[in-house]
Short mmCIF file of C-alpha atoms and ligand atoms in Angstrom, two decimals:
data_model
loop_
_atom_site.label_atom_id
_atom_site.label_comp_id
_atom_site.label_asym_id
_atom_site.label_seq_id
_atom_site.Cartn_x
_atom_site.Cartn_y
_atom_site.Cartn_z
CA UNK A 1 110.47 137.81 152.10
CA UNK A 2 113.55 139.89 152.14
CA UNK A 3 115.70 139.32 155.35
CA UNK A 4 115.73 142.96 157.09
CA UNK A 5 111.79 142.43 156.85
CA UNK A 6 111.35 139.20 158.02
CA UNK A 7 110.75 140.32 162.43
CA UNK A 8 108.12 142.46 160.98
CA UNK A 9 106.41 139.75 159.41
CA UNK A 10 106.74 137.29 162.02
CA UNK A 11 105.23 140.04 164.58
CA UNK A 12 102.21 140.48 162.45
CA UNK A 13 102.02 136.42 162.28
CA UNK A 14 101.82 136.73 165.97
CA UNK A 15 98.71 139.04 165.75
CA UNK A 16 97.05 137.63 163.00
CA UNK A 17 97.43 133.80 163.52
CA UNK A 18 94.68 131.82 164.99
CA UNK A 19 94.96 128.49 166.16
CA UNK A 20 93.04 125.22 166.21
CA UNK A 21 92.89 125.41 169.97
CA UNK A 22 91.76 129.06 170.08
CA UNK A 23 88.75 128.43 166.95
CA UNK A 24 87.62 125.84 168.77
CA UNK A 25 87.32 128.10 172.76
CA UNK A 26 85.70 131.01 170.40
CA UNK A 27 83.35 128.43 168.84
CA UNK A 28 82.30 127.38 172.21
CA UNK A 29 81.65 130.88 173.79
CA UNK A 30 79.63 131.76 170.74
CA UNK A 31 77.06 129.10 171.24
CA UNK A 32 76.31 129.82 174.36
CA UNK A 33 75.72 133.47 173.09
CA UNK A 34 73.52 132.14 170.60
CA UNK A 35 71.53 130.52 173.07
CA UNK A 36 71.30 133.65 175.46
CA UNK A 37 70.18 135.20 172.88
CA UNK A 38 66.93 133.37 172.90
CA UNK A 39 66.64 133.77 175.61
CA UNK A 40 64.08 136.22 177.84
CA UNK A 41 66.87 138.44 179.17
CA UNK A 42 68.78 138.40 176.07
CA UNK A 43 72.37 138.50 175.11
CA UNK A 44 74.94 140.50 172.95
CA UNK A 45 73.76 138.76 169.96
CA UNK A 46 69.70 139.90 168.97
CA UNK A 47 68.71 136.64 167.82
CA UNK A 48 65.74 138.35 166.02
CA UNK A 49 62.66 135.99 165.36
CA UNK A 50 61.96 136.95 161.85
CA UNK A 51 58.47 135.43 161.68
CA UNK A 52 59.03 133.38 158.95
CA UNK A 53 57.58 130.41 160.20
CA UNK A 54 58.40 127.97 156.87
CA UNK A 55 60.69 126.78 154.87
CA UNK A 56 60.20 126.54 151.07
CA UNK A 57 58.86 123.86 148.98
CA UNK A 58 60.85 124.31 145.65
CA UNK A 59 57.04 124.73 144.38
CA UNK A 60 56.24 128.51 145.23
CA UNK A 61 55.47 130.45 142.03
CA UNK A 62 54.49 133.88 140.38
CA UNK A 63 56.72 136.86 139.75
CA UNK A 64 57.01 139.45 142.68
CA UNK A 65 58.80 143.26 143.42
CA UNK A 66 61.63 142.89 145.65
CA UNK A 67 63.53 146.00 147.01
CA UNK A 68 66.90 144.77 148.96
CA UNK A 69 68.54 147.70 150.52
CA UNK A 70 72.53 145.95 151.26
CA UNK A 71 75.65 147.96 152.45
CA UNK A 72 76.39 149.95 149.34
CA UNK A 73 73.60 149.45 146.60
CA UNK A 74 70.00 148.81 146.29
CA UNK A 75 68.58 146.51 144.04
CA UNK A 76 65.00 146.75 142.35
CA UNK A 77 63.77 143.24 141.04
CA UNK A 78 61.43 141.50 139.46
CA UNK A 79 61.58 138.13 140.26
CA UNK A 80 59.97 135.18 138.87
CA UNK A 81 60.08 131.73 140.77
CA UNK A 82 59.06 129.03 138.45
CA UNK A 83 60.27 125.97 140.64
CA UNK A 84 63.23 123.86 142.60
CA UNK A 85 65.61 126.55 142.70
CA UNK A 86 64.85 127.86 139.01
CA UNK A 87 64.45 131.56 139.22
CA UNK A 88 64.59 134.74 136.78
CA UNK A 89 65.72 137.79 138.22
CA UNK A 90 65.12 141.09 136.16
CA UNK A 91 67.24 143.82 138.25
CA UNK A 92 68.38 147.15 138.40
CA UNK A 93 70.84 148.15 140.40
CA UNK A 94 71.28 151.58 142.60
CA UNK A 95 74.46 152.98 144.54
CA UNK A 96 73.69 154.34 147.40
CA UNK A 97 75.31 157.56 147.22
CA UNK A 98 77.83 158.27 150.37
CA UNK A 99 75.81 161.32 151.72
CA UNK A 100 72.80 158.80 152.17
CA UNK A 101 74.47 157.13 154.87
CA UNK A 102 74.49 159.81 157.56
CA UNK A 103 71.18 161.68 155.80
CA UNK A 104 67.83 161.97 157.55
CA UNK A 105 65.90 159.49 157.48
CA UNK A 106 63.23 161.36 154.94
CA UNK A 107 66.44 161.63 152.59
CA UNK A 108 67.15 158.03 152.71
CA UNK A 109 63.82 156.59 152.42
CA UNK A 110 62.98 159.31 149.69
CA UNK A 111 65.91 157.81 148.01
CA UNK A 112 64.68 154.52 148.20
CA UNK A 113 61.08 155.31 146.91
CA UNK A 114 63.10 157.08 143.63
CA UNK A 115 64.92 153.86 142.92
CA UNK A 116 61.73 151.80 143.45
CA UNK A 117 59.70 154.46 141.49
CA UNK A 118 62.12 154.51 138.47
CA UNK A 119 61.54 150.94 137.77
CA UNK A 120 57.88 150.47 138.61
CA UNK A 121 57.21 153.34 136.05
CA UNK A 122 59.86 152.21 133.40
CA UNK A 123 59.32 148.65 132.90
CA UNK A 124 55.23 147.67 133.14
CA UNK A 125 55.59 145.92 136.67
CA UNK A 126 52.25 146.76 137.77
CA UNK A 127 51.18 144.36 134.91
CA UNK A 128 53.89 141.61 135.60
CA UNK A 129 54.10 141.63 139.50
CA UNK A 130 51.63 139.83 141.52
CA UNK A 131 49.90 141.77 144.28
CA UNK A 132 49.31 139.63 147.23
CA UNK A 133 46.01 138.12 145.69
CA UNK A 134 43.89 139.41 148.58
CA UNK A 135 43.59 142.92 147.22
CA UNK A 136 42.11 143.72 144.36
CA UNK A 137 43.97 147.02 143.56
CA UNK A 138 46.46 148.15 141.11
CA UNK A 139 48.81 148.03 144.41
CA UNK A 140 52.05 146.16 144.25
CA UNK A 141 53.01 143.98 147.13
CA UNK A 142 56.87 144.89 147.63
CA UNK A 143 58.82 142.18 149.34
CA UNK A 144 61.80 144.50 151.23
CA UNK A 145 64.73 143.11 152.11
CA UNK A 146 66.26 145.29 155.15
CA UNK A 147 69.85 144.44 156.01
CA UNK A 148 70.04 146.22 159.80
CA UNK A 149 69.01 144.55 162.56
CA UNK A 150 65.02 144.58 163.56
CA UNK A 151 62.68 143.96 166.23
CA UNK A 152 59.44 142.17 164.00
CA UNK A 153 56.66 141.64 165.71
CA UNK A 154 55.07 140.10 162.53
CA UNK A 155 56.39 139.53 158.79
CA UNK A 156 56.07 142.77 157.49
CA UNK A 157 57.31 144.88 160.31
CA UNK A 158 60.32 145.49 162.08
CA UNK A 159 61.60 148.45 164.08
CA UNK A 160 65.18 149.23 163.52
CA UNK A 161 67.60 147.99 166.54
CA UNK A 162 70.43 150.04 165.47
CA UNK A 163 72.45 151.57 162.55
CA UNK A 164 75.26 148.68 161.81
CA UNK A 165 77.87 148.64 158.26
CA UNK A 166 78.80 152.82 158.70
CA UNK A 167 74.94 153.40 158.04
CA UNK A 168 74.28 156.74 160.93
CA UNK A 169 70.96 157.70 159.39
CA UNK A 170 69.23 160.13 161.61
CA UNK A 171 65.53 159.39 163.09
CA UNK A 172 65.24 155.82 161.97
CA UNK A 173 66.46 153.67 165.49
CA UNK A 174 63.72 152.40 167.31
CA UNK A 175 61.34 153.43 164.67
CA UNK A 176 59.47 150.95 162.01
CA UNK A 177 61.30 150.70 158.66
CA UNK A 178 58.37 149.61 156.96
CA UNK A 179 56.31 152.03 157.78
CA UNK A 180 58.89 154.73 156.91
CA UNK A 181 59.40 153.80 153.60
CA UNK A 182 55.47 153.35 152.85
CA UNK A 183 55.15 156.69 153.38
CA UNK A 184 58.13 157.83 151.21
CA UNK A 185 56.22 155.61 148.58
CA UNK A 186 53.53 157.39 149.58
CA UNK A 187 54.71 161.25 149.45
CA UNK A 188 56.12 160.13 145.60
CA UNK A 189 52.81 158.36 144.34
CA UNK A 190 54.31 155.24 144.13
CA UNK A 191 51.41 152.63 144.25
CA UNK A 192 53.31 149.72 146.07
CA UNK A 193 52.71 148.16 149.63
CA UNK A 194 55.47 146.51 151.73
CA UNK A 195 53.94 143.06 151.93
CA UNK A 196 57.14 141.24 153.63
CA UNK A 197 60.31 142.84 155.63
CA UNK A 198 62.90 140.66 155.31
CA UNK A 199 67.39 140.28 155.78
CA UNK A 200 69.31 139.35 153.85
CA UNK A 201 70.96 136.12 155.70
CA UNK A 202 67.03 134.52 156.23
CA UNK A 203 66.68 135.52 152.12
CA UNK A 204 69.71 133.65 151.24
CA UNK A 205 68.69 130.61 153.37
CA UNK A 206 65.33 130.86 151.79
CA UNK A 207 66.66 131.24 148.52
CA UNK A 208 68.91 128.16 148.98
CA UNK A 209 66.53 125.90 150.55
CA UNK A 210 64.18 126.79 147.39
CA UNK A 211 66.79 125.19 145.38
CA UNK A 212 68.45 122.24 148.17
CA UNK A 213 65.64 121.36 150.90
CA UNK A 214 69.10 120.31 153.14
CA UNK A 215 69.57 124.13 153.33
CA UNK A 216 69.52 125.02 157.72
CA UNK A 217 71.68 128.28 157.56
CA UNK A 218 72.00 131.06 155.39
CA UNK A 219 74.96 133.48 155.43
CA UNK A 220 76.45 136.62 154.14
CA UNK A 221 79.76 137.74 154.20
CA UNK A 222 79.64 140.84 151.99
CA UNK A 223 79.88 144.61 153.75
CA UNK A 224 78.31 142.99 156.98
CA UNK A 225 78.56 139.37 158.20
CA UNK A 226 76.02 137.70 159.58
CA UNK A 227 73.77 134.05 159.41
CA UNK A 228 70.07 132.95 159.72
CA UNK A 229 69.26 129.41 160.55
CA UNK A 230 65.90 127.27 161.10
CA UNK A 231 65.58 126.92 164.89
CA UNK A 232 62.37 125.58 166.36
CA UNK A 233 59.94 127.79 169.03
CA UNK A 234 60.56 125.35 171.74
CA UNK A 235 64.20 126.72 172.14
CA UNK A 236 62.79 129.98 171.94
CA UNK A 237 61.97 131.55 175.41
CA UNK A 238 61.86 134.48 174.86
CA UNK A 239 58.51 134.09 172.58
CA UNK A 240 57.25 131.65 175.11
CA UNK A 241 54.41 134.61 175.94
CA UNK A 242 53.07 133.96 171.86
CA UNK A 243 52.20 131.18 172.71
CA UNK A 244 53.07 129.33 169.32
CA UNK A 245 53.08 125.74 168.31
CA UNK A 246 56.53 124.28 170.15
CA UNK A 247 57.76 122.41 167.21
CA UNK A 248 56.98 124.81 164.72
CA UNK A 249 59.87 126.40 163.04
CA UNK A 250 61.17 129.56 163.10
CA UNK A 251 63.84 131.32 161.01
CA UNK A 252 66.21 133.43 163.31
CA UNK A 253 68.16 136.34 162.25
CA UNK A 254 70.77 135.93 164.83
CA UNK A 255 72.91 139.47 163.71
CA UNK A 256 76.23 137.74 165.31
CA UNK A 257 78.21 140.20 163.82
CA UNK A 258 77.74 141.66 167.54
CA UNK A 259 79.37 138.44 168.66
CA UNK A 260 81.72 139.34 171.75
CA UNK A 261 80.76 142.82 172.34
CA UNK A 262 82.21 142.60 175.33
CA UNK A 263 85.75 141.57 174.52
CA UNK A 264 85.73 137.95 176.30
CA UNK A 265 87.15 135.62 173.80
CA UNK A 266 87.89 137.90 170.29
CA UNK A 267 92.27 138.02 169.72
CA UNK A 268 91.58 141.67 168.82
CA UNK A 269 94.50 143.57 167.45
CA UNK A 270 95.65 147.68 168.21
CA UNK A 271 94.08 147.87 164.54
CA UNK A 272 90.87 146.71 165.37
CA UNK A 273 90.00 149.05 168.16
CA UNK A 274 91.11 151.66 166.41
CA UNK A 275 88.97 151.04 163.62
CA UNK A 276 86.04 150.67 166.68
CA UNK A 277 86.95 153.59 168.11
CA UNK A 278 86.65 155.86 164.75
CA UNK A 279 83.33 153.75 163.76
CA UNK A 280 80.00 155.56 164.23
CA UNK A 281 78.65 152.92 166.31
CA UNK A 282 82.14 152.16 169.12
CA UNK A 283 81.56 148.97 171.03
CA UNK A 284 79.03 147.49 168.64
CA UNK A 285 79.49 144.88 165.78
CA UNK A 286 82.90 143.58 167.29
CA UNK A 287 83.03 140.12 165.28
CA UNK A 288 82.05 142.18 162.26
CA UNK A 289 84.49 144.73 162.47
CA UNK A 290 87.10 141.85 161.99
CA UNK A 291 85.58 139.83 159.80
CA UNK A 292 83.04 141.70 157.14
CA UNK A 293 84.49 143.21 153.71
CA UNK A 294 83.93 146.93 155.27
CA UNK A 295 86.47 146.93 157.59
CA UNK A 296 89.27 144.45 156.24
CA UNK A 297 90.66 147.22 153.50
CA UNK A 298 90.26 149.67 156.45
CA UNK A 299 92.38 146.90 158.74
CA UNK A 300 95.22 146.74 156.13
CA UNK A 301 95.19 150.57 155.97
CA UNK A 302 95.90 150.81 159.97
CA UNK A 303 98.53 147.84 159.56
CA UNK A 304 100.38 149.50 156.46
CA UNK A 305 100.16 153.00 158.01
CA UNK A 306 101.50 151.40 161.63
CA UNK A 307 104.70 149.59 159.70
CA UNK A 308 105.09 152.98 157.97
CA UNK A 309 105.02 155.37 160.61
CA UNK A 310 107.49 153.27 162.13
CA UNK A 311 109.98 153.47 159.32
CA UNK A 312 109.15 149.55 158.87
CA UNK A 313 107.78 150.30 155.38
CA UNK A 314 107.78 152.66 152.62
CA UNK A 315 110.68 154.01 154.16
CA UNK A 316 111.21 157.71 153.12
CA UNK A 317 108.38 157.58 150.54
CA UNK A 318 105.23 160.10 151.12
CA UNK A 319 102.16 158.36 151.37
CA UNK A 320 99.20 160.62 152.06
CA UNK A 321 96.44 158.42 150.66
CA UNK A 322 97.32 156.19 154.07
CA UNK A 323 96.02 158.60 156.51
CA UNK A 324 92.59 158.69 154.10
CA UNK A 325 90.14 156.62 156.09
CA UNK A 326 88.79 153.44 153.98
CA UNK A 327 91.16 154.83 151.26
CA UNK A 328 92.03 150.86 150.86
CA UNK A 329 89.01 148.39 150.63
CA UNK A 330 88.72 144.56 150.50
CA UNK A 331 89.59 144.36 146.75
CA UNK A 332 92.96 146.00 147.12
CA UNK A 333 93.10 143.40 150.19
CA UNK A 334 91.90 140.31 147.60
CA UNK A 335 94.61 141.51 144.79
CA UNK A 336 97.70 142.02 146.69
CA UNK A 337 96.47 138.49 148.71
CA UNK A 338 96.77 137.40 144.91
CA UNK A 339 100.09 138.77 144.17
CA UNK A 340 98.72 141.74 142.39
CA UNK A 341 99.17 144.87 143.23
CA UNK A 342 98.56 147.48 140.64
CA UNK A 343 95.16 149.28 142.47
CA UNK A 344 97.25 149.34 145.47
CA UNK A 345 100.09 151.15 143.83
CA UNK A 346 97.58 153.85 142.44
CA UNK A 347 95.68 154.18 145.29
CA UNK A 348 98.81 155.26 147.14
CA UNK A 349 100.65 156.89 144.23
CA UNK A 350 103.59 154.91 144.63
CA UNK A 351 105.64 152.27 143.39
CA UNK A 352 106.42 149.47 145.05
CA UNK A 353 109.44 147.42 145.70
CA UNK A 354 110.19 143.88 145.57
CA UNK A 355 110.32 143.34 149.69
CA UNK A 356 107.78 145.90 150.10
CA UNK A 357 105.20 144.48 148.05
CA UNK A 358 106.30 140.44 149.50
CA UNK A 359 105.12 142.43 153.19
CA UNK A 360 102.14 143.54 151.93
CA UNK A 361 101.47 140.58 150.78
CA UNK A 362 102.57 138.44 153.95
CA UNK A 363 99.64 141.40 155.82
CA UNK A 364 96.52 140.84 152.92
CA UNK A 365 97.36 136.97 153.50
CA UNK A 366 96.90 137.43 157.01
CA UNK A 367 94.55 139.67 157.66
CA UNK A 368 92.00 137.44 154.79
CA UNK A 369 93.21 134.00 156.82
CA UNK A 370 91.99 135.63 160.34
CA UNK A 371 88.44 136.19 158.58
CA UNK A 372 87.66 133.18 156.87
CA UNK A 373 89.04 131.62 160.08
CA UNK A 374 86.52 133.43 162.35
CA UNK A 375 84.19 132.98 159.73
CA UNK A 376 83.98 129.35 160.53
CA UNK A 377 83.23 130.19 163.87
CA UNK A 378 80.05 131.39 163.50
CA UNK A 379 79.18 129.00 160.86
CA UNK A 380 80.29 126.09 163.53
CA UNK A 381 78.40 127.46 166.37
CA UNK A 382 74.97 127.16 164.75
CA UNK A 383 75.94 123.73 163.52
CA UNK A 384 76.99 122.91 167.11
CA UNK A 385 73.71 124.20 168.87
CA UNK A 386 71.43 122.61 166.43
CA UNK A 387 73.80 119.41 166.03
CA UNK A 388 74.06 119.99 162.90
CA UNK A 389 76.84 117.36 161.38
CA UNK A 390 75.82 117.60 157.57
CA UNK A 391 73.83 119.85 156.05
CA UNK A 392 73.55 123.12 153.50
CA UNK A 393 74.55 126.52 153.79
CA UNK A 394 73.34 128.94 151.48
CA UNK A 395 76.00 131.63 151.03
CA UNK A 396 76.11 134.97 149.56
CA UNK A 397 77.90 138.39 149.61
CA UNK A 398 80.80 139.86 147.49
CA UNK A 399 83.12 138.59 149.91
CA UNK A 400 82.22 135.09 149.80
CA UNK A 401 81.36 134.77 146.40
CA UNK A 402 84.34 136.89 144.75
CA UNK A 403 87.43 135.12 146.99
CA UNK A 404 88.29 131.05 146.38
CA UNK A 405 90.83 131.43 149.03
CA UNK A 406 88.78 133.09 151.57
CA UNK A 407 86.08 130.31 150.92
CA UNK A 408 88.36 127.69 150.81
CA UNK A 409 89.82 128.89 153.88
CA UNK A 410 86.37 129.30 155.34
CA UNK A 411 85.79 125.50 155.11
CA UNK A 412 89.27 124.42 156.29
CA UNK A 413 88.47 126.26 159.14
CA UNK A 414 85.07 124.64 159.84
CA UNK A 415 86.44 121.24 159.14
CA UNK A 416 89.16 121.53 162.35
CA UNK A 417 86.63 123.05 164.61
CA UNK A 418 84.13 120.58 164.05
CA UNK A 419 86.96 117.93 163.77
CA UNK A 420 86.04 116.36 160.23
CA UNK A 421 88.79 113.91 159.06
CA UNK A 422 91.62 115.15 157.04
CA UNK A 423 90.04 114.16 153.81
CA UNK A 424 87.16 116.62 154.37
CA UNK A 425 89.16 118.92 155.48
CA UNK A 426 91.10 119.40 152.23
CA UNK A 427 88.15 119.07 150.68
CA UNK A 428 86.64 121.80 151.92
CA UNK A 429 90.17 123.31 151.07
CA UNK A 430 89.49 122.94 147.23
CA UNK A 431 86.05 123.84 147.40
CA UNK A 432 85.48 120.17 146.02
CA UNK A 433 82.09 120.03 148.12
CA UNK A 434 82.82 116.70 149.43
CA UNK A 435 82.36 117.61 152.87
CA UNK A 436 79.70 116.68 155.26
CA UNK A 437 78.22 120.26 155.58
CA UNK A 438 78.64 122.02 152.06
CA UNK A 439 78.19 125.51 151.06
CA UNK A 440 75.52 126.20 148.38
CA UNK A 441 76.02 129.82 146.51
CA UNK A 442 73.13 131.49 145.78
CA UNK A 443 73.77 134.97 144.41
CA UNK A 444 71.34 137.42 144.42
CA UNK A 445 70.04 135.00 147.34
CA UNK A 446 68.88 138.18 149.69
CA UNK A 447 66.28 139.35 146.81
CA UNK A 448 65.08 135.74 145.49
CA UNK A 449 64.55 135.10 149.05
CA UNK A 450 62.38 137.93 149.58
CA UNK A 451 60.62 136.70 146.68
CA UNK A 452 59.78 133.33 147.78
CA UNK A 453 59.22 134.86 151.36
CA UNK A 454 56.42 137.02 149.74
CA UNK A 455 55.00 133.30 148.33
CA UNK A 456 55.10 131.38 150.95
CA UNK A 457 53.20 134.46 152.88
CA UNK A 458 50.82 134.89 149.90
CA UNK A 459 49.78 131.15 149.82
CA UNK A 460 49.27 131.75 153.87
CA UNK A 461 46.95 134.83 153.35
C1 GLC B 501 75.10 143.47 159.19
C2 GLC B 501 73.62 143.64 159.44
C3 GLC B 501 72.86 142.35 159.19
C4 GLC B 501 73.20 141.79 157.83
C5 GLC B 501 74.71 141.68 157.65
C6 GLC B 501 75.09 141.21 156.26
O1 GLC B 501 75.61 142.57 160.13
O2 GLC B 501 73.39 144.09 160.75
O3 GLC B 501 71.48 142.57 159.28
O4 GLC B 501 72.62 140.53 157.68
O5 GLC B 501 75.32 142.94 157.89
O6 GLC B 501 74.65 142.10 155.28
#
């Protein structure tokens, strides 16, 4: 770092840096939001029974339609589950074009029903696919993995809480997704039938446990971040009136992304309520909004733009592309955090210099340390209201699965709030998985875990 830069670096430090102590009070304050939300009158956090009332037994089989709607793409599979964590995952992959995040809802789900359509058509599913064995059509059973937050009432339903990851579609809030995008199947002659609604957290914990029965949690840090975990109906008040068995289990979707809504405990910096305050949703998704792969290119725009605008940076260089919102993403974050730095310099047509890049790189490193660090908060709070000391969790999501030093970081982080000994610690460092809770990657997790979700409901039926 080049002397004349370094009090700029050292203020950013100052926002960016979390310590032990401070991990350890957000840790705490986040499970006793978990808890509220359980609870009758409800929290910040949703806590959303998802109705899937089993884990795995590594022996569900039979190939099934999976539809997993994520941040950016969908993703039409056929999945085949032979055993134990052995699965084979034909898939085609959509992007979800930009307009379709602020469409109607008829545009979105019409969408959807095109991408499903193309594949059922192309490739012969109706003969491969299983429908749910209890009707004898030529319908396909779709398992539909639904990344938003939902209200389910049962496994293949779910009313739409609210819009979170930039999504602002029109007409689909408080209305039932499932239902929606039957009839969009529906107005397209597409002969398929949503058999399961599922997210994308309780697929990857499904999809891991398939494989390691010590799976508890599944989490995604991708565009969103957010975990599932197995929590038994007893600690569930809130669906005390359903009167269900008390130690029967029950997968949670606990959509903590809206961790700290209210601004208690979160070190938020000017750049993250800015980036609230443009969002379409202000006030909502606080823990996401400094944490998820979304809005950490959009955080390191704000920054960059900041140390420019006050000649800090870039000093009499024009840099338009930095007033473009989301002009910079999390891979221009990951490569300058890895000394590269040639998608940043064509992003914003220009070169850059020696002590400008060595600031840039100072910001990516701290802006990626402050997520995986708050990362393991959320992580440690479901460990610390289950008491949890070892176990799996199933991870997924470009984030997670594209960055070594995030992950790395991720664990560290985990290790000192939970207070593992130093050994574990750097263990979970390296990413050597000698650490008492270990993460298990499962990519493509969200759609396998639809599929097995569709199993262990079919062998119910
Ligand atoms: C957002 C969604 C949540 C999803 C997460 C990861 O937080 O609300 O449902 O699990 O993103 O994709």
């Amino acid at each position: 770092m080049s002397r004349d830069l370094e009090p700029e670096a050292r203020e950013l430090e100052h926002m960016f840096d979390i310590s032990t102590e401070k991990l350890k009070e957000i840790t705490e304050h986040f499970t006793k939001e978990l808890t509220k939300g359980l609870s009758v009158d409800g929290g910040n956090i949703p806590m959303n029974p998802t109705w899937l009332m089993n884990k795995p037994t590594g022996y569900e089989q039979g190939t099934y339609l999976t539809l997993d709607m994520g941040g950016s793409k969908a993703r039409v599979c056929q999945v085949t589950l032979k055993q134990k964590g052995q699965v084979e995952n034909k898939q085609r992959e959509f992007f979800i074009p930009k307009h379709i995040k602020t469409a109607t809802a008829n545009e979105l789900w019409d969408y959807l029903a095109e991408c499903v359509e193309a594949v059922v058509d192309k490739e012969g599913m109706l003969a491969k696919c299983q429908n749910d064995g209890e009707h004898q059509d030529d319908t396909l059973r779709l398992a539909f993995t639904f990344s938003y937050p939902v209200t389910q009432d049962s496994i293949n339903h779910g009313v739409l809480q609210r819009w979170t990851k930039g999504f602002d579609v029109k007409g689909v809030e408080g209305q039932n997704v499932v239902s929606q995008l039957e009839e969009a199947l529906r107005r397209k002659n597409v002969p398929v039938k949503v058999s399961v609604l599922i997210n994308d957290t309780a697929g990857t914990l499904l999809a891991s446990a398939y494989a390691d029965p010590d799976t508890q949690i599944g989490a995604i840090l991708g565009t969103g971040c957010n975990s599932a975990y197995v929590e038994t109906c007893n600690n569930i008040p809130k669906l005390q009136h359903r009167n269900l068995a008390p130690d029967s289990p029950m997968i949670i979707n606990c959509e903590y992304g809206a961790f700290d809504n209210e601004h208690c405990v979160l070190p938020r910096t000017k750049y993250d309520k800015l980036i609230d305050k443009e969002s379409p949703r202000p006030g909502q998704q606080t823990y996401e909004k400094m944490t998820s792969g979304l809005y950490l290119g959009e955080i390191f725009r704000h920054a960059i733009l900041d140390l420019h605008t006050r000649n800090q940076l870039f000093v009499g260089k024009q840099v338009p592309a930095l007033s473009q919102p989301y002009a910079l993403d999390c891979l221009h974050l990951s490569e300058v955090d890895g000394n590269g730095s040639s998608s940043l310099q064509s992003v914003l047509q220009i070169s850059l210099e020696k002590h400008e890049m060595d600031l840039c790189q100072k910001l990516a490193d701290l802006i990626n340390a402050r997520a995986a660090r708050l990362c393991a908060c959320g992580l440690a709070a479901i460990c610390k209201k289950k008491g949890l000391s070892s176990c799996v969790i199933g991870v997924d999501g470009s984030v997670m699965l594209k960055n070594d030093v995030l992950r790395g970081r991720t664990m560290k982080a985990l290790g000192e709030i939970l207070d593992w000994d130093a050994k574990s610690r750097q263990a979970g460092e390296k990413g050597t998985g000698d650490t008492p809770i270990r993460m298990h990657f499962v990519k493509d997790g969200s759609s396998e875990g639809a599929a097995i979700a569709a199993a262990i409901a079919a062998a119910q039926a």
